[in-house]
XYZ file of C-alpha atoms in Angstrom:
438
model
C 0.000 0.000 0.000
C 1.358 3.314 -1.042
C -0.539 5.916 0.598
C -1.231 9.128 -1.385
C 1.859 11.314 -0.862
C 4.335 8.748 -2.195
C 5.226 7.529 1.284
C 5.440 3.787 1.980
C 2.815 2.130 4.921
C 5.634 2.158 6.741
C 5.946 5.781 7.469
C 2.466 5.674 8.884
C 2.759 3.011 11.135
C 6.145 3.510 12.706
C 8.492 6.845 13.629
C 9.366 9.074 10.661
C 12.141 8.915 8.896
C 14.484 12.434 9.160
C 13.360 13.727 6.302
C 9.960 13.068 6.919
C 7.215 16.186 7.809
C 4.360 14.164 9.545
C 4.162 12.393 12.797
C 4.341 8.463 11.834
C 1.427 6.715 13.520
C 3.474 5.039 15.698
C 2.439 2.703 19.052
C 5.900 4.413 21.347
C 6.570 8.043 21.635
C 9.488 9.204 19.877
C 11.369 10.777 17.450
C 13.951 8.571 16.229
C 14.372 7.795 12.582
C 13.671 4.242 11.368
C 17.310 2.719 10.903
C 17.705 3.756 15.102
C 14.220 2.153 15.937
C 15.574 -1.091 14.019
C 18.162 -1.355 16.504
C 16.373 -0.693 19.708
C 15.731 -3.171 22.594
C 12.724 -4.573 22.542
C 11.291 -6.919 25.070
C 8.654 -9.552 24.217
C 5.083 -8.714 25.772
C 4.483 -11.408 28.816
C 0.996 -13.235 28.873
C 0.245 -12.334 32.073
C 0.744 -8.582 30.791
C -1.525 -9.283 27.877
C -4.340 -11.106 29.880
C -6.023 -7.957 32.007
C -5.329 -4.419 31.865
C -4.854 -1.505 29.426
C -2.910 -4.110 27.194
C -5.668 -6.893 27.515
C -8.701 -4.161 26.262
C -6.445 -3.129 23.220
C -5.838 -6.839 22.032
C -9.295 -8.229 22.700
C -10.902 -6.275 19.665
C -8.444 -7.934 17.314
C -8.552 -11.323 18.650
C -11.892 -11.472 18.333
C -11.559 -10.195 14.669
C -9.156 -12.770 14.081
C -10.876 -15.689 15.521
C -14.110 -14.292 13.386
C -12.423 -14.261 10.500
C -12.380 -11.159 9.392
C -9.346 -9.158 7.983
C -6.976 -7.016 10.396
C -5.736 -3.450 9.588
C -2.174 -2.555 9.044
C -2.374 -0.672 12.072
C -4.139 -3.934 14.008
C -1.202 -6.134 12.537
C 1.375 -3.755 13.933
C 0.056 -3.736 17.533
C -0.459 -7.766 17.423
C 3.517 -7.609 16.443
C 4.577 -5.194 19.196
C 2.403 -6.021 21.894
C 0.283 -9.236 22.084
C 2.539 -12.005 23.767
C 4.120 -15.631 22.050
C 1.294 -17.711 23.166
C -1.875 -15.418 21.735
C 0.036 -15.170 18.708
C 0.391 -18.975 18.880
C -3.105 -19.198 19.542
C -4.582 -17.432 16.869
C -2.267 -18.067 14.256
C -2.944 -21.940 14.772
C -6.901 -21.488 14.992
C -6.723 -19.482 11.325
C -4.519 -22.659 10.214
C -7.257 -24.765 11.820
C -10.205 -22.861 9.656
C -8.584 -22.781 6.225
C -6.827 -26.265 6.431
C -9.624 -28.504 9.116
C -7.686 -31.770 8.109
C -4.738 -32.899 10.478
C -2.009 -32.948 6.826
C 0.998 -30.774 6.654
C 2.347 -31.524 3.130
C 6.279 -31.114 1.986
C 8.006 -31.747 -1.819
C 10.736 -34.136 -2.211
C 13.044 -31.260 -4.010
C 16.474 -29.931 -4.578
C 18.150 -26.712 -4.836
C 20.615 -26.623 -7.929
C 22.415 -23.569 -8.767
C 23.565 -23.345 -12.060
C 26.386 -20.771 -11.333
C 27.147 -18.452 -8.103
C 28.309 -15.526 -10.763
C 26.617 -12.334 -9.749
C 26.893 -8.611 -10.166
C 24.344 -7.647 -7.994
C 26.803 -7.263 -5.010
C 24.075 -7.726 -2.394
C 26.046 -7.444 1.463
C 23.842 -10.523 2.886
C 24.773 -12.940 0.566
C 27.914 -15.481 1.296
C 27.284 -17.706 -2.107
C 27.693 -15.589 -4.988
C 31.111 -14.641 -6.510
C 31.920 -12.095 -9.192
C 32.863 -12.458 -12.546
C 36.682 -13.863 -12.642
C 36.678 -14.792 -9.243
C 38.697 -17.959 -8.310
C 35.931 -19.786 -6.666
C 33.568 -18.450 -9.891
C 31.465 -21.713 -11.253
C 29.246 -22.487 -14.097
C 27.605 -25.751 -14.199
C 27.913 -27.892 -17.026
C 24.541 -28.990 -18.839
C 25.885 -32.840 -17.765
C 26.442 -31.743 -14.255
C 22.975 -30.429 -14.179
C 21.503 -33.737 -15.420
C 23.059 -36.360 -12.910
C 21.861 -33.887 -10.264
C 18.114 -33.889 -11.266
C 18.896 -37.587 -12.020
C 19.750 -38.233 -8.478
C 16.332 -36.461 -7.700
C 14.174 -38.221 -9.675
C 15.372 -41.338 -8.052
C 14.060 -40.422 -4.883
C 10.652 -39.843 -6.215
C 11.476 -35.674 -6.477
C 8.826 -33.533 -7.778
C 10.841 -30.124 -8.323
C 13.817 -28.299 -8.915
C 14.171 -25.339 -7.544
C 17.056 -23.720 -10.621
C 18.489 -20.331 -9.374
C 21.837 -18.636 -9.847
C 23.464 -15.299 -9.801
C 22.993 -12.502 -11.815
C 25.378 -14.117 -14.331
C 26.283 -11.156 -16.980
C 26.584 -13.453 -20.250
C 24.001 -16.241 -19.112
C 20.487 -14.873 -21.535
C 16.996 -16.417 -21.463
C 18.402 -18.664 -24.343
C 20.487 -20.390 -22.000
C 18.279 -21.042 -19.580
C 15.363 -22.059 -22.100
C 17.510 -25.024 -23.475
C 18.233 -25.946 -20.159
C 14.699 -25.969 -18.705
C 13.544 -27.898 -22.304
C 16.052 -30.247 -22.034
C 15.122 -31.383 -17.885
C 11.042 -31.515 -19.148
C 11.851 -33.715 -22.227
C 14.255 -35.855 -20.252
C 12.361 -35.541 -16.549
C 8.883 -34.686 -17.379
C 7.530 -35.698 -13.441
C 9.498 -33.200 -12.403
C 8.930 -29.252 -12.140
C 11.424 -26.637 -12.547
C 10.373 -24.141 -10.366
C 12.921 -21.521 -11.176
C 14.365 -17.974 -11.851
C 13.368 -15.051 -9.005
C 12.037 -12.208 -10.380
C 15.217 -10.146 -10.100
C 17.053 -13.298 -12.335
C 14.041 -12.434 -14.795
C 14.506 -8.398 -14.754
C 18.263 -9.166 -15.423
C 17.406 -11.060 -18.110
C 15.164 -9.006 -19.516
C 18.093 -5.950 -19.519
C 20.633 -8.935 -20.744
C 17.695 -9.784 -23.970
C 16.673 -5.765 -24.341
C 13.844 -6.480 -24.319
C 10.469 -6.465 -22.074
C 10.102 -9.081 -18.960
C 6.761 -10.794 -20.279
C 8.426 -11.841 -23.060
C 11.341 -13.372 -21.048
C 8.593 -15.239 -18.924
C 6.659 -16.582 -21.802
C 9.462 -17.925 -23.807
C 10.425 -19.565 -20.337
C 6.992 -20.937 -19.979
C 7.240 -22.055 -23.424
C 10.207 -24.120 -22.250
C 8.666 -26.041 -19.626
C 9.251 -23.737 -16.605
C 5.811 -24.894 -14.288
C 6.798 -22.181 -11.155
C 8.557 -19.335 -10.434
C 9.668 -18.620 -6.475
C 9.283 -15.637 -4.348
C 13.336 -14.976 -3.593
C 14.639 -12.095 -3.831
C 11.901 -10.057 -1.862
C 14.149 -9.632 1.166
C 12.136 -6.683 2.706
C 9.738 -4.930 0.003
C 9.863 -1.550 1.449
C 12.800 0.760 -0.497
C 14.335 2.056 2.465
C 15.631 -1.276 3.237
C 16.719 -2.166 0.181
C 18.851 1.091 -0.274
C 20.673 -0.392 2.648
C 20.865 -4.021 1.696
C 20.516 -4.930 -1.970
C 21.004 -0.895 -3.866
C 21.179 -3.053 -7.250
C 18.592 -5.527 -6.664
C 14.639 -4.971 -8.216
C 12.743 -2.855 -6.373
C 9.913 -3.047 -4.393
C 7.714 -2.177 -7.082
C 9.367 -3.816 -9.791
C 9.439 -6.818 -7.739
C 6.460 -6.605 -7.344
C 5.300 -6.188 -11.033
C 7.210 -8.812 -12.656
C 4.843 -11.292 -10.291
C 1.938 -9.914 -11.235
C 3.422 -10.207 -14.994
C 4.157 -14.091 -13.974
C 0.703 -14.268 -12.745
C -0.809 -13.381 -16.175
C 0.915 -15.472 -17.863
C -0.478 -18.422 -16.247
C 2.105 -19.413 -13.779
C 1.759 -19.472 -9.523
C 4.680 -17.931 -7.671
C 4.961 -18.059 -3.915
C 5.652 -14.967 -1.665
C 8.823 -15.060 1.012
C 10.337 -12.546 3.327
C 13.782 -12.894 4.711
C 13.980 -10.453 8.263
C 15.691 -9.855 11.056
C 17.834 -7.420 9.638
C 17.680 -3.383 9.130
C 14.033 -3.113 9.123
C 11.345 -2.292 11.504
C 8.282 -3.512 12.618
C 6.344 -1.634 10.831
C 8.112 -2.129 7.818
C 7.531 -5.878 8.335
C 3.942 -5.166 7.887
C 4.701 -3.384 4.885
C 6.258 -6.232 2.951
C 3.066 -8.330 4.079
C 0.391 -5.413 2.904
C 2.100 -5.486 -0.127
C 2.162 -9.358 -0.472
C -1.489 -8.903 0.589
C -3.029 -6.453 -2.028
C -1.217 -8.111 -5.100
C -2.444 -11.240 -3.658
C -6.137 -9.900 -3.569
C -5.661 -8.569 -6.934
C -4.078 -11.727 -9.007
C -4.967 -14.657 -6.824
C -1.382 -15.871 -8.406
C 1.187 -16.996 -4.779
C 0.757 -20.293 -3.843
C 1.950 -20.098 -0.298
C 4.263 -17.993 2.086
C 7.811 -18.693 3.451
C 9.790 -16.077 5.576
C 12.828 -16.840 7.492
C 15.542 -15.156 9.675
C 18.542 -13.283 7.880
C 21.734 -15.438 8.918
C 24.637 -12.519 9.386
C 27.491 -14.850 10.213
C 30.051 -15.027 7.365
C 28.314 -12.181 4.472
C 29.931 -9.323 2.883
C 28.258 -6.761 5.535
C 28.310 -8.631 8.208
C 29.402 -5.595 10.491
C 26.437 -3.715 9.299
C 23.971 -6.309 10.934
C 22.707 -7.157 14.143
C 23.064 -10.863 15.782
C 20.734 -13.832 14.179
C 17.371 -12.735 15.090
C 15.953 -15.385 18.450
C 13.736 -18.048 18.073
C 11.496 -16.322 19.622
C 11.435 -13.762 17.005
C 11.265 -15.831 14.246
C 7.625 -17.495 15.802
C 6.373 -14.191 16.320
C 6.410 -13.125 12.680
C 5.434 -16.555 11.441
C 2.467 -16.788 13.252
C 1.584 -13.278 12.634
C 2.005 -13.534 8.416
C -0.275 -16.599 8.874
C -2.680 -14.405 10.451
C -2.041 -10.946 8.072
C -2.280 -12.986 5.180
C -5.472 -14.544 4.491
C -5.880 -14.600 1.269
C -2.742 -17.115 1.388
C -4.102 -20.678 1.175
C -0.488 -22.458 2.597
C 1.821 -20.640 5.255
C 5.575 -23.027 4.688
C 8.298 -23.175 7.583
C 11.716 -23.185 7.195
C 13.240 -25.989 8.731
C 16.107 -25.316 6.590
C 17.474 -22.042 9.206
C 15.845 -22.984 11.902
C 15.963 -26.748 12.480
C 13.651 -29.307 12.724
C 12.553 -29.271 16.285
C 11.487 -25.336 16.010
C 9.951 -26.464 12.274
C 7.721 -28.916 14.583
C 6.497 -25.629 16.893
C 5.670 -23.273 13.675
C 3.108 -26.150 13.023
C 1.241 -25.036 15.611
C 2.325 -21.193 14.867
C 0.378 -21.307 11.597
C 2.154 -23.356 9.190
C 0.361 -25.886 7.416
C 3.686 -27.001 5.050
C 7.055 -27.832 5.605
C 8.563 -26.734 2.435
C 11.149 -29.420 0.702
C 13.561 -31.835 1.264
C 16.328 -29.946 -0.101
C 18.512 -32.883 -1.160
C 21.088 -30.081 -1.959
C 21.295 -26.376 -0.492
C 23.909 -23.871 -1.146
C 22.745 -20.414 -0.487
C 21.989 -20.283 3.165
C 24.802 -23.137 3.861
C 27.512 -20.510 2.384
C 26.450 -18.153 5.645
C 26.829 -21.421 8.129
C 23.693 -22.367 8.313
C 22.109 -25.253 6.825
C 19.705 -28.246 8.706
C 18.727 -30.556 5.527
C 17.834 -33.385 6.934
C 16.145 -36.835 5.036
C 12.451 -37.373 3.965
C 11.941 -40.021 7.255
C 12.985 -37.391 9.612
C 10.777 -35.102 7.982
C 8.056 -37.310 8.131
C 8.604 -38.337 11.771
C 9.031 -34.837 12.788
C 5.526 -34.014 11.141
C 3.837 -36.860 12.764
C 5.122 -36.235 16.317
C 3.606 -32.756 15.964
C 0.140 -34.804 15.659
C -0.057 -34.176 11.816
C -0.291 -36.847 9.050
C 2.807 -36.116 6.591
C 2.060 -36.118 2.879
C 3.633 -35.472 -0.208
C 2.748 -32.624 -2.526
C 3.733 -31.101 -6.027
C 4.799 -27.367 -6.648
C 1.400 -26.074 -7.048
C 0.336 -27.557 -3.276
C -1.565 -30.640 -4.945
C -1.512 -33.368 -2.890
C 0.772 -36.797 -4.731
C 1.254 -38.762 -2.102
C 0.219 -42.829 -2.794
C -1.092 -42.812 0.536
C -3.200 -39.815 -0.373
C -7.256 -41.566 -1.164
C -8.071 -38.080 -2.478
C -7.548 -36.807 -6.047
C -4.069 -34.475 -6.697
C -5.602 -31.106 -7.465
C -4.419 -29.223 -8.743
C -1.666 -31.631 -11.138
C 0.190 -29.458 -13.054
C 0.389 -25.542 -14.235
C -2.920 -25.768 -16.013
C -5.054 -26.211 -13.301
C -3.040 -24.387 -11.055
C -4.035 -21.057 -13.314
C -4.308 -17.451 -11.299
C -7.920 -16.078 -11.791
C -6.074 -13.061 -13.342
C -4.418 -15.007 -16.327
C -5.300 -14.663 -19.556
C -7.342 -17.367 -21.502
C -5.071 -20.085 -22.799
C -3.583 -23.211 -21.952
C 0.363 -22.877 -20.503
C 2.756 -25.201 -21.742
């Protein structure tokens, strides 16, 4: 939501900014800009604070919304963030998983990350895996290389490949179209759910030419999904800081809705814990919120903490956000975002026994098996673990595990229900155009 004088949500909910004129709607008193109200202490509400009092009478109006199902404000997800305690979070973050998914399933894919090169010359200061042009530790994957690595998936029953890489400066939508045909002819159970939508902007400058076309000649090859990296924090203050050459908000943004009408799902992420506020959290979700309302296009939801240790900028951050943290904001984007069908966890950064928790913080999904991960390993921090652990985590959370496909269908053999939907087709955004996808 941009509000009328060009100012993000943001600067409504929370403290101006320096150069701002108007006082920011914010819940403390004070005057501090927003990159010193990033870094301020802030203790976690106590339940016994939240249960009577001055506290108590402002949360009980949104509870109750919640728990109606009804939508909350900006303003109403801000104070839930600030002020309502761990366990009402909990609470009503599990009963909106309860309403929009009644059966006892949390689903996963059996998936691997492969990254066809770690060349980028985006520069962003968070990231540990990519390396510029020339440098020593510089790789492109062969096409070979490629194959016996989806090869190894498919014979473990995978269902996707999630293909990203840098922003390599000679690698054009050509490239990646004969690589995408090639894994459909070759693996046709198996989705490549690929390219962020700054890898298809920088493609589009590499081609000259505009981003739609990019997508549909990608679609064209067999690409089924598209995922939601690469969103860090949508709010342009934050990305000034943390990713200068990186899409921005808007264009971000854009290029999914652009995805959307071409027929193909995306899903929506958020990777926090960094330079942004609270408020600005709520931002990124509004946004995520009124595209969402408008296309009907993201499939589900993932956020996850930023992990500092071992980046460019690592002075420039704080410590790993808490666990604590981290279940806050989960449960509160499953309770921000209903028009979301499937809220995901991210086992991946924060292990499997906190995973098992965020099932009953609003999560509904457990994201994929990873059989390979080398993004968030490069910053130290990386907890793949096997599909039985998975599946035994899952189950003594008092869920039945199943297997899904990259548009949330279930495909599990044990499944007596029908896989809907199967593939991109049926999968379709309300706002695409008429037309079968490839």
């Amino acid at each position: 939501m941009i509000l009328g004088d060009g100012r993000g949500l943001s600067s409504r909910l929370s403290p101006p900014h320096k150069s701002g004129t108007k006082e920011g709607m914010s819940t403390t008193a004070t005057t501090t800009t927003a990159e010193e109200t990033a870094h301020q202490e802030w203790h976690a509400p106590r339940a016994s604070a939240a249960s009577t009092g001055a506290l108590a009478e402002c949360l009980a109006p949104i509870c109750d919304k919640v728990l109606a199902g009804e939508r909350i404000t900006p303003a109403e997800g801000l104070t839930l963030h600030d002020q309502a305690d761990l366990l009402t979070l909990g609470m009503l973050a599990d009963a909106v998983r309860q309403r929009l998914h009644p059966e006892p399933i949390v689903t996963y894919i059996v998936d691997r990350n492969v990254n066809p090169t770690n060349v980028c010359i985006t520069d962003c200061g968070f990231c540990a895996f990519y390396r510029r042009p020339g440098d020593p530790e510089a790789y492109v994957l062969t096409r070979e290389e490629i194959i016996d690595k989806v090869q190894e998936t498919a014979d473990l029953g995978g269902r996707q490949i999630l293909m990203q890489g840098g922003h390599h400066p000679r690698l054009k939508t050509e490239w990646w179209c004969e690589l995408i045909a090639d894994l459909k002819q070759r693996f046709p159970q198996i989705n490549s759910h690929a390219l962020s939508a700054p890898e298809l902007e920088h493609l589009s400058k590499l081609d000259k030419r505009p981003v739609e076309e990019v997508i549909r000649d990608l679609a064209e090859a067999g690409m089924g999904s598209v995922p939601g990296a690469g969103a860090e924090i949508l709010v342009e203050r934050v990305r000034e800081l943390i990713a200068r050459k990186k899409t921005t908000t808007d264009t971000w943004l854009d290029i999914h809705r652009k995805i959307h009408e071409a027929g193909l799902r995306s899903s929506g992420t958020m990777m926090f814990g960094h330079l942004e506020t609270s408020a600005e959290r709520i931002e990124h979700l509004c946004r995520l919120r009124d595209l969402q309302d408008e296309t009907g296009g993201f499939t589900a939801f993932a956020c996850w903490t930023m992990q500092p240790e071992g980046v460019p900028d690592e002075g420039l951050y704080p410590e790993c956000a808490t666990p604590g943290v981290y279940l806050r904001v989960q449960a509160l984007s499953r309770i921000f975002l209903d028009n979301f069908e499937n809220i995901q966890t991210s086992y991946v950064t924060q292990g499997l026994k906190m995973a098992q928790v965020t099932l009953r913080y609003g999560c509904n999904d457990f994201g994929g098996t990873m059989l390979e991960e080398n993004v968030v390993s490069a910053a130290g921090c990386c907890n793949l673990e096997s599909i039985q652990r998975i599946e035994d985590a899952i189950s003594r959370a008092g869920f039945t595990p199943l297997q899904r496909n990259s548009w949330y269908g279930i495909c599990d053999e044990r499944y007596e229900g029908e896989c809907s939907p199967a593939n991109p087709q049926e999968a379709r955004p309300k706002c695409a155009a008429a037309g079968p996808t490839s």
